[in-house]
């Protein structure tokens, strides 16, 4: 099902919305992409950069449809946007969310022709906890921890959770009953604390 979103802009381009593309089935849950893409009528050879958007949610379940109007503006300006649903920390502990990014990116080539995606121009974008997941995904890939990761042209962050030691000490908001696993456990790479997962593993591998 396609939904047409009319947005006024000087290019006279439409942003179209194609909902609920399943990118991976984990058995106990399925995860989806919400895809918004440019439409210029009879133009068939145009290729567009892709933004994989990772929404913030304090690492809990995401509200996948809230950002559609804003993301449609990006589509109307010549970007394909794939808003990515990832496993919340309530059902899959960090770094499962990094695995979700890897699986979403592996799914993209199979639909690139459908949406005229330029596979040489892929960007990650995230806000809040989604920004943290975007940063960690690039970091994992740089250290060979993500297989099949494409070249990433850039990373766009909005209010990203960058200092998780501070996050872990902060009081929980009233609506958040359980502290997310990404802020509970330590994760070290080459002596630097990037996330929070098992510190003992790093020390046992010979760290000072």
JSON list of C-alpha atoms in Angstrom, two decimals:
[
{"chain": "A", "resi": 1, "resn": "UNK", "atom": "CA", "xyz": [0.00, 0.00, 0.00]},
{"chain": "A", "resi": 2, "resn": "UNK", "atom": "CA", "xyz": [1.31, 3.44, -0.96]},
{"chain": "A", "resi": 3, "resn": "UNK", "atom": "CA", "xyz": [0.34, 6.68, 0.73]},
{"chain": "A", "resi": 4, "resn": "UNK", "atom": "CA", "xyz": [0.94, 9.96, -1.11]},
{"chain": "A", "resi": 5, "resn": "UNK", "atom": "CA", "xyz": [2.07, 12.91, 1.01]},
{"chain": "A", "resi": 6, "resn": "UNK", "atom": "CA", "xyz": [1.88, 16.29, -0.73]},
{"chain": "A", "resi": 7, "resn": "UNK", "atom": "CA", "xyz": [4.47, 18.78, 0.47]},
{"chain": "A", "resi": 8, "resn": "UNK", "atom": "CA", "xyz": [5.01, 22.15, -1.16]},
{"chain": "A", "resi": 9, "resn": "UNK", "atom": "CA", "xyz": [8.59, 22.77, -2.21]},
{"chain": "A", "resi": 10, "resn": "UNK", "atom": "CA", "xyz": [10.39, 24.46, -5.05]},
{"chain": "A", "resi": 11, "resn": "UNK", "atom": "CA", "xyz": [11.28, 21.15, -6.71]},
{"chain": "A", "resi": 12, "resn": "UNK", "atom": "CA", "xyz": [7.60, 20.16, -6.99]},
{"chain": "A", "resi": 13, "resn": "UNK", "atom": "CA", "xyz": [8.56, 16.69, -5.82]},
{"chain": "A", "resi": 14, "resn": "UNK", "atom": "CA", "xyz": [6.25, 14.36, -3.91]},
{"chain": "A", "resi": 15, "resn": "UNK", "atom": "CA", "xyz": [7.21, 12.28, -0.95]},
{"chain": "A", "resi": 16, "resn": "UNK", "atom": "CA", "xyz": [5.59, 8.83, -1.11]},
{"chain": "A", "resi": 17, "resn": "UNK", "atom": "CA", "xyz": [5.20, 6.53, 1.89]},
{"chain": "A", "resi": 18, "resn": "UNK", "atom": "CA", "xyz": [5.49, 2.74, 1.70]},
{"chain": "A", "resi": 19, "resn": "UNK", "atom": "CA", "xyz": [4.79, 1.28, 5.16]},
{"chain": "A", "resi": 20, "resn": "UNK", "atom": "CA", "xyz": [5.87, -1.80, 7.09]},
{"chain": "A", "resi": 21, "resn": "UNK", "atom": "CA", "xyz": [8.65, -3.50, 5.13]},
{"chain": "A", "resi": 22, "resn": "UNK", "atom": "CA", "xyz": [9.80, -6.48, 7.20]},
{"chain": "A", "resi": 23, "resn": "UNK", "atom": "CA", "xyz": [13.59, -6.50, 7.20]},
{"chain": "A", "resi": 24, "resn": "UNK", "atom": "CA", "xyz": [14.15, -9.36, 9.66]},
{"chain": "A", "resi": 25, "resn": "UNK", "atom": "CA", "xyz": [12.23, -12.09, 11.48]},
{"chain": "A", "resi": 26, "resn": "UNK", "atom": "CA", "xyz": [13.88, -13.01, 14.80]},
{"chain": "A", "resi": 27, "resn": "UNK", "atom": "CA", "xyz": [11.34, -15.70, 15.60]},
{"chain": "A", "resi": 28, "resn": "UNK", "atom": "CA", "xyz": [9.95, -14.01, 18.70]},
{"chain": "A", "resi": 29, "resn": "UNK", "atom": "CA", "xyz": [9.49, -10.71, 16.87]},
{"chain": "A", "resi": 30, "resn": "UNK", "atom": "CA", "xyz": [9.64, -9.14, 13.41]},
{"chain": "A", "resi": 31, "resn": "UNK", "atom": "CA", "xyz": [11.16, -5.76, 12.67]},
{"chain": "A", "resi": 32, "resn": "UNK", "atom": "CA", "xyz": [10.12, -3.34, 9.94]},
{"chain": "A", "resi": 33, "resn": "UNK", "atom": "CA", "xyz": [11.11, -0.30, 7.94]},
{"chain": "A", "resi": 34, "resn": "UNK", "atom": "CA", "xyz": [8.86, 2.66, 7.14]},
{"chain": "A", "resi": 35, "resn": "UNK", "atom": "CA", "xyz": [10.07, 3.91, 3.76]},
{"chain": "A", "resi": 36, "resn": "UNK", "atom": "CA", "xyz": [9.54, 7.38, 2.35]},
{"chain": "A", "resi": 37, "resn": "UNK", "atom": "CA", "xyz": [10.88, 8.20, -1.09]},
{"chain": "A", "resi": 38, "resn": "UNK", "atom": "CA", "xyz": [10.86, 10.93, -3.74]},
{"chain": "A", "resi": 39, "resn": "UNK", "atom": "CA", "xyz": [8.53, 10.78, -6.69]},
{"chain": "A", "resi": 40, "resn": "UNK", "atom": "CA", "xyz": [9.01, 12.85, -9.84]},
{"chain": "A", "resi": 41, "resn": "UNK", "atom": "CA", "xyz": [6.52, 11.37, -12.25]},
{"chain": "A", "resi": 42, "resn": "UNK", "atom": "CA", "xyz": [8.15, 9.84, -15.30]},
{"chain": "A", "resi": 43, "resn": "UNK", "atom": "CA", "xyz": [11.75, 10.25, -14.09]},
{"chain": "A", "resi": 44, "resn": "UNK", "atom": "CA", "xyz": [13.06, 6.67, -13.99]},
{"chain": "A", "resi": 45, "resn": "UNK", "atom": "CA", "xyz": [16.87, 6.85, -13.95]},
{"chain": "A", "resi": 46, "resn": "UNK", "atom": "CA", "xyz": [17.34, 9.09, -10.92]},
{"chain": "A", "resi": 47, "resn": "UNK", "atom": "CA", "xyz": [19.14, 7.63, -7.91]},
{"chain": "A", "resi": 48, "resn": "UNK", "atom": "CA", "xyz": [18.63, 9.06, -4.44]},
{"chain": "A", "resi": 49, "resn": "UNK", "atom": "CA", "xyz": [20.74, 8.96, -1.25]},
{"chain": "A", "resi": 50, "resn": "UNK", "atom": "CA", "xyz": [19.38, 6.78, 1.55]},
{"chain": "A", "resi": 51, "resn": "UNK", "atom": "CA", "xyz": [18.96, 7.89, 5.15]},
{"chain": "A", "resi": 52, "resn": "UNK", "atom": "CA", "xyz": [18.49, 5.02, 7.60]},
{"chain": "A", "resi": 53, "resn": "UNK", "atom": "CA", "xyz": [16.67, 6.82, 10.40]},
{"chain": "A", "resi": 54, "resn": "UNK", "atom": "CA", "xyz": [16.91, 5.29, 13.89]},
{"chain": "A", "resi": 55, "resn": "UNK", "atom": "CA", "xyz": [14.30, 6.86, 16.20]},
{"chain": "A", "resi": 56, "resn": "UNK", "atom": "CA", "xyz": [14.92, 7.63, 19.84]},
{"chain": "A", "resi": 57, "resn": "UNK", "atom": "CA", "xyz": [12.92, 5.81, 22.49]},
{"chain": "A", "resi": 58, "resn": "UNK", "atom": "CA", "xyz": [15.21, 5.49, 25.54]},
{"chain": "A", "resi": 59, "resn": "UNK", "atom": "CA", "xyz": [16.07, 2.08, 24.00]},
{"chain": "A", "resi": 60, "resn": "UNK", "atom": "CA", "xyz": [12.46, 0.97, 24.59]},
{"chain": "A", "resi": 61, "resn": "UNK", "atom": "CA", "xyz": [9.69, 0.32, 22.04]},
{"chain": "A", "resi": 62, "resn": "UNK", "atom": "CA", "xyz": [9.59, 2.98, 19.35]},
{"chain": "A", "resi": 63, "resn": "UNK", "atom": "CA", "xyz": [6.61, 4.97, 18.12]},
{"chain": "A", "resi": 64, "resn": "UNK", "atom": "CA", "xyz": [7.31, 4.34, 14.45]},
{"chain": "A", "resi": 65, "resn": "UNK", "atom": "CA", "xyz": [4.69, 6.62, 12.88]},
{"chain": "A", "resi": 66, "resn": "UNK", "atom": "CA", "xyz": [5.25, 9.86, 14.82]},
{"chain": "A", "resi": 67, "resn": "UNK", "atom": "CA", "xyz": [8.06, 11.10, 12.58]},
{"chain": "A", "resi": 68, "resn": "UNK", "atom": "CA", "xyz": [6.45, 10.31, 9.21]},
{"chain": "A", "resi": 69, "resn": "UNK", "atom": "CA", "xyz": [5.42, 13.95, 8.46]},
{"chain": "A", "resi": 70, "resn": "UNK", "atom": "CA", "xyz": [8.94, 15.27, 9.18]},
{"chain": "A", "resi": 71, "resn": "UNK", "atom": "CA", "xyz": [10.64, 12.46, 7.28]},
{"chain": "A", "resi": 72, "resn": "UNK", "atom": "CA", "xyz": [8.34, 13.07, 4.31]},
{"chain": "A", "resi": 73, "resn": "UNK", "atom": "CA", "xyz": [9.93, 16.52, 3.99]},
{"chain": "A", "resi": 74, "resn": "UNK", "atom": "CA", "xyz": [13.31, 14.86, 3.48]},
{"chain": "A", "resi": 75, "resn": "UNK", "atom": "CA", "xyz": [11.81, 12.56, 0.84]},
{"chain": "A", "resi": 76, "resn": "UNK", "atom": "CA", "xyz": [10.34, 15.56, -0.98]},
{"chain": "A", "resi": 77, "resn": "UNK", "atom": "CA", "xyz": [13.85, 17.02, -1.17]},
{"chain": "A", "resi": 78, "resn": "UNK", "atom": "CA", "xyz": [15.43, 14.02, -2.81]},
{"chain": "A", "resi": 79, "resn": "UNK", "atom": "CA", "xyz": [16.25, 11.50, -0.06]},
{"chain": "A", "resi": 80, "resn": "UNK", "atom": "CA", "xyz": [14.95, 7.99, 0.45]},
{"chain": "A", "resi": 81, "resn": "UNK", "atom": "CA", "xyz": [14.30, 7.61, 4.18]},
{"chain": "A", "resi": 82, "resn": "UNK", "atom": "CA", "xyz": [14.00, 4.20, 5.85]},
{"chain": "A", "resi": 83, "resn": "UNK", "atom": "CA", "xyz": [12.77, 4.65, 9.42]},
{"chain": "A", "resi": 84, "resn": "UNK", "atom": "CA", "xyz": [14.00, 1.60, 11.28]},
{"chain": "A", "resi": 85, "resn": "UNK", "atom": "CA", "xyz": [12.24, -0.30, 14.04]},
{"chain": "A", "resi": 86, "resn": "UNK", "atom": "CA", "xyz": [14.76, -2.00, 16.34]},
{"chain": "A", "resi": 87, "resn": "UNK", "atom": "CA", "xyz": [14.39, -4.44, 19.20]},
{"chain": "A", "resi": 88, "resn": "UNK", "atom": "CA", "xyz": [13.72, -2.67, 22.46]},
{"chain": "A", "resi": 89, "resn": "UNK", "atom": "CA", "xyz": [15.98, -3.46, 25.41]},
{"chain": "A", "resi": 90, "resn": "UNK", "atom": "CA", "xyz": [12.99, -5.01, 27.22]},
{"chain": "A", "resi": 91, "resn": "UNK", "atom": "CA", "xyz": [13.17, -8.02, 24.88]},
{"chain": "A", "resi": 92, "resn": "UNK", "atom": "CA", "xyz": [16.79, -7.96, 23.61]},
{"chain": "A", "resi": 93, "resn": "UNK", "atom": "CA", "xyz": [19.76, -6.65, 25.56]},
{"chain": "A", "resi": 94, "resn": "UNK", "atom": "CA", "xyz": [22.34, -4.35, 24.02]},
{"chain": "A", "resi": 95, "resn": "UNK", "atom": "CA", "xyz": [24.12, -4.77, 21.58]},
{"chain": "A", "resi": 96, "resn": "UNK", "atom": "CA", "xyz": [21.13, -6.46, 19.87]},
{"chain": "A", "resi": 97, "resn": "UNK", "atom": "CA", "xyz": [20.16, -3.05, 18.49]},
{"chain": "A", "resi": 98, "resn": "UNK", "atom": "CA", "xyz": [23.47, -2.89, 16.60]},
{"chain": "A", "resi": 99, "resn": "UNK", "atom": "CA", "xyz": [22.68, -6.26, 15.06]},
{"chain": "A", "resi": 100, "resn": "UNK", "atom": "CA", "xyz": [19.32, -4.82, 13.97]},
{"chain": "A", "resi": 101, "resn": "UNK", "atom": "CA", "xyz": [21.07, -1.97, 12.13]},
{"chain": "A", "resi": 102, "resn": "UNK", "atom": "CA", "xyz": [23.34, -4.49, 10.40]},
{"chain": "A", "resi": 103, "resn": "UNK", "atom": "CA", "xyz": [20.35, -6.59, 9.35]},
{"chain": "A", "resi": 104, "resn": "UNK", "atom": "CA", "xyz": [18.43, -3.55, 8.10]},
{"chain": "A", "resi": 105, "resn": "UNK", "atom": "CA", "xyz": [21.40, -2.48, 6.00]},
{"chain": "A", "resi": 106, "resn": "UNK", "atom": "CA", "xyz": [21.74, -5.99, 4.59]},
{"chain": "A", "resi": 107, "resn": "UNK", "atom": "CA", "xyz": [18.07, -5.82, 3.57]},
{"chain": "A", "resi": 108, "resn": "UNK", "atom": "CA", "xyz": [18.40, -2.52, 1.71]},
{"chain": "A", "resi": 109, "resn": "UNK", "atom": "CA", "xyz": [20.17, -3.80, -1.46]},
{"chain": "A", "resi": 110, "resn": "UNK", "atom": "CA", "xyz": [17.22, -6.10, -2.17]},
{"chain": "A", "resi": 111, "resn": "UNK", "atom": "CA", "xyz": [14.86, -3.12, -2.42]},
{"chain": "A", "resi": 112, "resn": "UNK", "atom": "CA", "xyz": [17.29, -0.54, -3.83]},
{"chain": "A", "resi": 113, "resn": "UNK", "atom": "CA", "xyz": [15.83, -0.74, -7.34]},
{"chain": "A", "resi": 114, "resn": "UNK", "atom": "CA", "xyz": [12.26, -0.39, -6.03]},
{"chain": "A", "resi": 115, "resn": "UNK", "atom": "CA", "xyz": [13.04, 2.99, -4.50]},
{"chain": "A", "resi": 116, "resn": "UNK", "atom": "CA", "xyz": [15.92, 4.17, -6.74]},
{"chain": "A", "resi": 117, "resn": "UNK", "atom": "CA", "xyz": [18.43, 4.07, -3.88]},
{"chain": "A", "resi": 118, "resn": "UNK", "atom": "CA", "xyz": [22.02, 5.09, -4.53]},
{"chain": "A", "resi": 119, "resn": "UNK", "atom": "CA", "xyz": [23.95, 2.41, -2.64]},
{"chain": "A", "resi": 120, "resn": "UNK", "atom": "CA", "xyz": [27.05, 4.62, -2.64]},
{"chain": "A", "resi": 121, "resn": "UNK", "atom": "CA", "xyz": [25.26, 7.32, -0.64]},
{"chain": "A", "resi": 122, "resn": "UNK", "atom": "CA", "xyz": [23.99, 5.76, 2.60]},
{"chain": "A", "resi": 123, "resn": "UNK", "atom": "CA", "xyz": [23.67, 7.84, 5.76]},
{"chain": "A", "resi": 124, "resn": "UNK", "atom": "CA", "xyz": [22.74, 6.88, 9.31]},
{"chain": "A", "resi": 125, "resn": "UNK", "atom": "CA", "xyz": [20.59, 9.33, 11.25]},
{"chain": "A", "resi": 126, "resn": "UNK", "atom": "CA", "xyz": [19.26, 9.09, 14.78]},
{"chain": "A", "resi": 127, "resn": "UNK", "atom": "CA", "xyz": [17.99, 11.12, 17.69]},
{"chain": "A", "resi": 128, "resn": "UNK", "atom": "CA", "xyz": [18.46, 10.46, 21.41]},
{"chain": "A", "resi": 129, "resn": "UNK", "atom": "CA", "xyz": [18.94, 6.70, 21.94]},
{"chain": "A", "resi": 130, "resn": "UNK", "atom": "CA", "xyz": [18.65, 6.26, 18.18]},
{"chain": "A", "resi": 131, "resn": "UNK", "atom": "CA", "xyz": [21.68, 8.52, 17.80]},
{"chain": "A", "resi": 132, "resn": "UNK", "atom": "CA", "xyz": [23.56, 6.32, 20.26]},
{"chain": "A", "resi": 133, "resn": "UNK", "atom": "CA", "xyz": [22.66, 3.23, 18.21]},
{"chain": "A", "resi": 134, "resn": "UNK", "atom": "CA", "xyz": [23.81, 4.96, 15.02]},
{"chain": "A", "resi": 135, "resn": "UNK", "atom": "CA", "xyz": [27.16, 5.91, 16.55]},
{"chain": "A", "resi": 136, "resn": "UNK", "atom": "CA", "xyz": [27.71, 2.47, 18.04]},
{"chain": "A", "resi": 137, "resn": "UNK", "atom": "CA", "xyz": [26.86, 0.79, 14.72]},
{"chain": "A", "resi": 138, "resn": "UNK", "atom": "CA", "xyz": [29.58, 2.72, 12.91]},
{"chain": "A", "resi": 139, "resn": "UNK", "atom": "CA", "xyz": [32.02, 2.01, 15.74]},
{"chain": "A", "resi": 140, "resn": "UNK", "atom": "CA", "xyz": [31.24, -1.71, 15.74]},
{"chain": "A", "resi": 141, "resn": "UNK", "atom": "CA", "xyz": [31.76, -1.79, 11.97]},
{"chain": "A", "resi": 142, "resn": "UNK", "atom": "CA", "xyz": [35.09, 0.05, 12.26]},
{"chain": "A", "resi": 143, "resn": "UNK", "atom": "CA", "xyz": [36.30, -2.72, 14.58]},
{"chain": "A", "resi": 144, "resn": "UNK", "atom": "CA", "xyz": [35.06, -5.54, 12.34]},
{"chain": "A", "resi": 145, "resn": "UNK", "atom": "CA", "xyz": [32.09, -6.44, 14.53]},
{"chain": "A", "resi": 146, "resn": "UNK", "atom": "CA", "xyz": [29.42, -6.04, 11.81]},
{"chain": "A", "resi": 147, "resn": "UNK", "atom": "CA", "xyz": [29.47, -8.32, 8.78]},
{"chain": "A", "resi": 148, "resn": "UNK", "atom": "CA", "xyz": [28.21, -7.09, 5.42]},
{"chain": "A", "resi": 149, "resn": "UNK", "atom": "CA", "xyz": [28.10, -3.45, 6.52]},
{"chain": "A", "resi": 150, "resn": "UNK", "atom": "CA", "xyz": [28.05, -1.10, 3.48]},
{"chain": "A", "resi": 151, "resn": "UNK", "atom": "CA", "xyz": [30.15, 2.03, 3.20]},
{"chain": "A", "resi": 152, "resn": "UNK", "atom": "CA", "xyz": [28.51, 4.78, 5.24]},
{"chain": "A", "resi": 153, "resn": "UNK", "atom": "CA", "xyz": [28.75, 8.25, 3.71]},
{"chain": "A", "resi": 154, "resn": "UNK", "atom": "CA", "xyz": [27.93, 10.06, 6.95]},
{"chain": "A", "resi": 155, "resn": "UNK", "atom": "CA", "xyz": [26.20, 10.02, 10.32]},
{"chain": "A", "resi": 156, "resn": "UNK", "atom": "CA", "xyz": [23.65, 12.65, 11.43]},
{"chain": "A", "resi": 157, "resn": "UNK", "atom": "CA", "xyz": [22.92, 12.90, 15.16]},
{"chain": "A", "resi": 158, "resn": "UNK", "atom": "CA", "xyz": [20.30, 14.87, 17.07]},
{"chain": "A", "resi": 159, "resn": "UNK", "atom": "CA", "xyz": [20.56, 15.03, 20.87]},
{"chain": "A", "resi": 160, "resn": "UNK", "atom": "CA", "xyz": [22.35, 11.68, 20.82]},
{"chain": "A", "resi": 161, "resn": "UNK", "atom": "CA", "xyz": [23.10, 9.85, 24.08]},
{"chain": "A", "resi": 162, "resn": "UNK", "atom": "CA", "xyz": [26.90, 10.09, 24.06]},
{"chain": "A", "resi": 163, "resn": "UNK", "atom": "CA", "xyz": [27.91, 9.92, 27.73]},
{"chain": "A", "resi": 164, "resn": "UNK", "atom": "CA", "xyz": [26.27, 6.80, 29.12]},
{"chain": "A", "resi": 165, "resn": "UNK", "atom": "CA", "xyz": [28.01, 7.12, 32.48]},
{"chain": "A", "resi": 166, "resn": "UNK", "atom": "CA", "xyz": [25.97, 10.28, 33.02]},
{"chain": "A", "resi": 167, "resn": "UNK", "atom": "CA", "xyz": [22.85, 8.62, 31.61]},
{"chain": "A", "resi": 168, "resn": "UNK", "atom": "CA", "xyz": [23.23, 5.73, 34.05]},
{"chain": "A", "resi": 169, "resn": "UNK", "atom": "CA", "xyz": [23.35, 8.09, 37.04]},
{"chain": "A", "resi": 170, "resn": "UNK", "atom": "CA", "xyz": [20.38, 10.21, 35.98]},
{"chain": "A", "resi": 171, "resn": "UNK", "atom": "CA", "xyz": [17.00, 9.63, 37.59]},
{"chain": "A", "resi": 172, "resn": "UNK", "atom": "CA", "xyz": [14.46, 7.78, 35.48]},
{"chain": "A", "resi": 173, "resn": "UNK", "atom": "CA", "xyz": [11.52, 9.81, 34.14]},
{"chain": "A", "resi": 174, "resn": "UNK", "atom": "CA", "xyz": [8.12, 8.92, 35.54]},
{"chain": "A", "resi": 175, "resn": "UNK", "atom": "CA", "xyz": [7.08, 7.00, 32.41]},
{"chain": "A", "resi": 176, "resn": "UNK", "atom": "CA", "xyz": [10.22, 4.82, 32.38]},
{"chain": "A", "resi": 177, "resn": "UNK", "atom": "CA", "xyz": [10.01, 1.94, 34.86]},
{"chain": "A", "resi": 178, "resn": "UNK", "atom": "CA", "xyz": [13.12, -0.08, 33.91]},
{"chain": "A", "resi": 179, "resn": "UNK", "atom": "CA", "xyz": [16.56, 1.29, 33.07]},
{"chain": "A", "resi": 180, "resn": "UNK", "atom": "CA", "xyz": [17.55, 0.16, 29.55]},
{"chain": "A", "resi": 181, "resn": "UNK", "atom": "CA", "xyz": [20.26, -2.49, 29.18]},
{"chain": "A", "resi": 182, "resn": "UNK", "atom": "CA", "xyz": [22.34, -0.13, 27.01]},
{"chain": "A", "resi": 183, "resn": "UNK", "atom": "CA", "xyz": [22.80, 2.13, 30.05]},
{"chain": "A", "resi": 184, "resn": "UNK", "atom": "CA", "xyz": [23.32, -0.66, 32.60]},
{"chain": "A", "resi": 185, "resn": "UNK", "atom": "CA", "xyz": [26.26, -2.64, 31.22]},
{"chain": "A", "resi": 186, "resn": "UNK", "atom": "CA", "xyz": [29.67, -1.46, 30.09]},
{"chain": "A", "resi": 187, "resn": "UNK", "atom": "CA", "xyz": [31.04, -2.04, 26.61]},
{"chain": "A", "resi": 188, "resn": "UNK", "atom": "CA", "xyz": [34.72, -1.35, 25.95]},
{"chain": "A", "resi": 189, "resn": "UNK", "atom": "CA", "xyz": [36.65, -1.37, 22.67]},
{"chain": "A", "resi": 190, "resn": "UNK", "atom": "CA", "xyz": [40.43, -1.06, 22.82]},
{"chain": "A", "resi": 191, "resn": "UNK", "atom": "CA", "xyz": [40.33, 0.48, 26.26]},
{"chain": "A", "resi": 192, "resn": "UNK", "atom": "CA", "xyz": [37.63, 3.06, 25.59]},
{"chain": "A", "resi": 193, "resn": "UNK", "atom": "CA", "xyz": [34.17, 2.93, 27.18]},
{"chain": "A", "resi": 194, "resn": "UNK", "atom": "CA", "xyz": [31.68, 3.32, 24.33]},
{"chain": "A", "resi": 195, "resn": "UNK", "atom": "CA", "xyz": [28.62, 1.54, 25.65]},
{"chain": "A", "resi": 196, "resn": "UNK", "atom": "CA", "xyz": [27.88, -0.46, 28.75]},
{"chain": "A", "resi": 197, "resn": "UNK", "atom": "CA", "xyz": [28.28, -4.20, 28.60]},
{"chain": "A", "resi": 198, "resn": "UNK", "atom": "CA", "xyz": [30.56, -6.70, 30.35]},
{"chain": "A", "resi": 199, "resn": "UNK", "atom": "CA", "xyz": [33.68, -4.86, 31.60]},
{"chain": "A", "resi": 200, "resn": "UNK", "atom": "CA", "xyz": [35.19, -8.10, 32.91]},
{"chain": "A", "resi": 201, "resn": "UNK", "atom": "CA", "xyz": [35.49, -9.48, 29.39]},
{"chain": "A", "resi": 202, "resn": "UNK", "atom": "CA", "xyz": [37.63, -6.53, 28.40]},
{"chain": "A", "resi": 203, "resn": "UNK", "atom": "CA", "xyz": [39.83, -6.72, 31.47]},
{"chain": "A", "resi": 204, "resn": "UNK", "atom": "CA", "xyz": [40.31, -10.46, 31.12]},
{"chain": "A", "resi": 205, "resn": "UNK", "atom": "CA", "xyz": [41.58, -9.87, 27.57]},
{"chain": "A", "resi": 206, "resn": "UNK", "atom": "CA", "xyz": [44.66, -8.12, 28.92]},
{"chain": "A", "resi": 207, "resn": "UNK", "atom": "CA", "xyz": [43.63, -4.51, 29.49]},
{"chain": "A", "resi": 208, "resn": "UNK", "atom": "CA", "xyz": [45.59, -2.55, 32.09]}
]
